[in-house]
Amino acid sequence: MSGPIGLHGGGEFMAGDEPFLLALLEATPPAADGGAIRVVVVPTAAARHRPDATARHGREAIERVAAGAGIRVGAETALIVDTETANDPGLADRLAKADLIYLPGGDPDLLPGLMPETLAWRSILAAHARGAVVAGASAGAMALGPRTWTPHGWLNGLGLVHGLVVVPHYNGFDARGWDATLVELNAAGLGYLGIDERTGVLSSPNGTATATWRVVGPGRVEWFPLHGEHIVGTSGATIPLPG
């Protein structure tokens, strides 16, 4: 049974982001051994900008929210920042055993450029296939789609979600110059999902064709499908997105 997927608009782990972190923890399946759920923060997208600090910040935020909710967690980090660490058997084993894997933001080219065909990504897919939650924020969320924008142009994404590209930090989105992007998205058969900061969507498990995605957080989520009507959702709303 594949697990839920979380897509977050950025500002992760900051004050006000507690509802989304709690929703992720509550959606995480119980640990197989009955112990604390295993959370792994993977700061690959922050590899150029103190990934250790990003991972520590995420781990501490998750531990704080879990403690407040009475949820037992064992939070770890996996500093996957280059080809060597992406193929490190010890880090891959940590990911394969995880119940919740979180990919924070950073530079949007790093995850899609590094992860494909690595031991780390195969381990993330294996964990997700047995029910683990996989969540990405900002550049981490962008990378989980089939295509992602980078400062150097479009790249193929990791393809964990289908039919859409993620536009994070949507509360500050500037639509100037967006027309050319819309032409490219239409040609690729993709809609786009705008997500405000400190806000995200969390899928139901087992989404294949159309999954149910729940909005969590103080901001808005806007879905612009390739065909059909524009949908706006706030916390508690559900949005039918491709699986």
Tab-separated table of N, CA, C and O in Angstrom, residues 8-12 14 16-17 168-172 195-200 217-220:
chain	number	residue	atom	x	y	z
A	8	HIS	N	4.140	20.976	0.036
A	8	HIS	CA	4.099	22.147	0.916
A	8	HIS	C	4.655	23.356	0.177
A	8	HIS	O	5.596	23.245	-0.604
A	9	GLY	N	4.084	24.532	0.473
A	9	GLY	CA	4.425	25.732	-0.276
A	9	GLY	C	5.635	26.491	0.200
A	9	GLY	O	5.974	27.528	-0.375
A	10	GLY	N	6.333	26.014	1.237
A	10	GLY	CA	7.530	26.698	1.728
A	10	GLY	C	7.296	27.389	3.057
A	10	GLY	O	6.174	27.465	3.554
A	11	GLY	N	8.377	27.888	3.634
A	11	GLY	CA	8.300	28.391	5.004
A	11	GLY	C	8.180	27.234	5.980
A	11	GLY	O	7.694	27.412	7.099
A	12	GLU	N	8.660	26.057	5.548
A	12	GLU	CA	8.546	24.856	6.377
A	12	GLU	C	9.326	25.002	7.680
A	12	GLU	O	10.355	25.669	7.733
A	14	MET	N	8.802	26.679	10.221
A	14	MET	CA	8.743	27.967	10.894
A	14	MET	C	7.471	28.066	11.729
A	14	MET	O	6.557	27.245	11.617
A	16	GLY	N	3.949	28.749	12.837
A	16	GLY	CA	2.739	28.742	12.027
A	16	GLY	C	2.616	27.528	11.143
A	16	GLY	O	1.557	27.277	10.559
A	17	ASP	N	3.689	26.737	11.047
A	17	ASP	CA	3.666	25.546	10.205
A	17	ASP	C	3.290	24.291	10.981
A	17	ASP	O	3.247	23.202	10.422
A	168	PRO	N	5.414	26.860	-5.536
A	168	PRO	CA	5.416	27.184	-4.106
A	168	PRO	C	5.438	28.690	-3.865
A	168	PRO	O	5.533	29.478	-4.809
A	169	HIS	N	5.345	29.071	-2.605
A	169	HIS	CA	5.372	30.489	-2.199
A	169	HIS	C	4.337	31.275	-3.014
A	169	HIS	O	4.600	32.407	-3.451
A	170	TYR	N	3.181	30.671	-3.191
A	170	TYR	CA	2.201	31.233	-4.125
A	170	TYR	C	1.614	32.553	-3.629
A	170	TYR	O	1.139	33.358	-4.430
A	171	ASN	N	1.659	32.796	-2.324
A	171	ASN	CA	1.176	34.077	-1.793
A	171	ASN	C	2.031	35.235	-2.283
A	171	ASN	O	1.594	36.380	-2.268
A	172	GLY	N	3.246	34.964	-2.744
A	172	GLY	CA	4.094	36.008	-3.316
A	172	GLY	C	4.310	35.845	-4.804
A	172	GLY	O	5.230	36.451	-5.366
A	195	ILE	N	0.710	26.879	-4.085
A	195	ILE	CA	0.577	26.604	-2.649
A	195	ILE	C	1.226	27.742	-1.871
A	195	ILE	O	2.402	28.053	-2.052
A	196	ASP	N	0.455	28.365	-0.985
A	196	ASP	CA	0.982	29.426	-0.131
A	196	ASP	C	1.986	28.866	0.882
A	196	ASP	O	2.005	27.662	1.180
A	197	GLU	N	2.790	29.754	1.458
A	197	GLU	CA	3.733	29.346	2.492
A	197	GLU	C	3.002	28.866	3.749
A	197	GLU	O	1.889	29.275	4.038
A	198	ARG	N	3.668	27.958	4.474
A	198	ARG	CA	3.150	27.351	5.705
A	198	ARG	C	1.853	26.580	5.457
A	198	ARG	O	1.071	26.356	6.386
A	199	THR	N	1.637	26.207	4.236
A	199	THR	CA	0.401	25.528	3.821
A	199	THR	C	0.782	24.387	2.899
A	199	THR	O	1.785	24.461	2.175
A	200	GLY	N	-0.013	23.335	2.927
A	200	GLY	CA	0.275	22.217	2.042
A	200	GLY	C	-0.961	21.416	1.739
A	200	GLY	O	-2.063	21.708	2.221
A	217	GLY	N	-3.218	24.150	6.740
A	217	GLY	CA	-2.385	25.326	6.979
A	217	GLY	C	-3.178	26.608	6.838
A	217	GLY	O	-4.343	26.608	6.418
A	218	PRO	N	-2.551	27.743	7.151
A	218	PRO	CA	-3.277	29.017	7.197
A	218	PRO	C	-3.513	29.674	5.846
A	218	PRO	O	-4.294	30.616	5.750
A	219	GLY	N	-2.831	29.233	4.795
A	219	GLY	CA	-2.938	29.886	3.502
A	219	GLY	C	-3.915	29.208	2.556
A	219	GLY	O	-4.801	28.449	2.969
A	220	ARG	N	-3.731	29.478	1.266
A	220	ARG	CA	-4.604	28.926	0.233
A	220	ARG	C	-3.817	28.035	-0.708
A	220	ARG	O	-2.613	28.170	-0.858
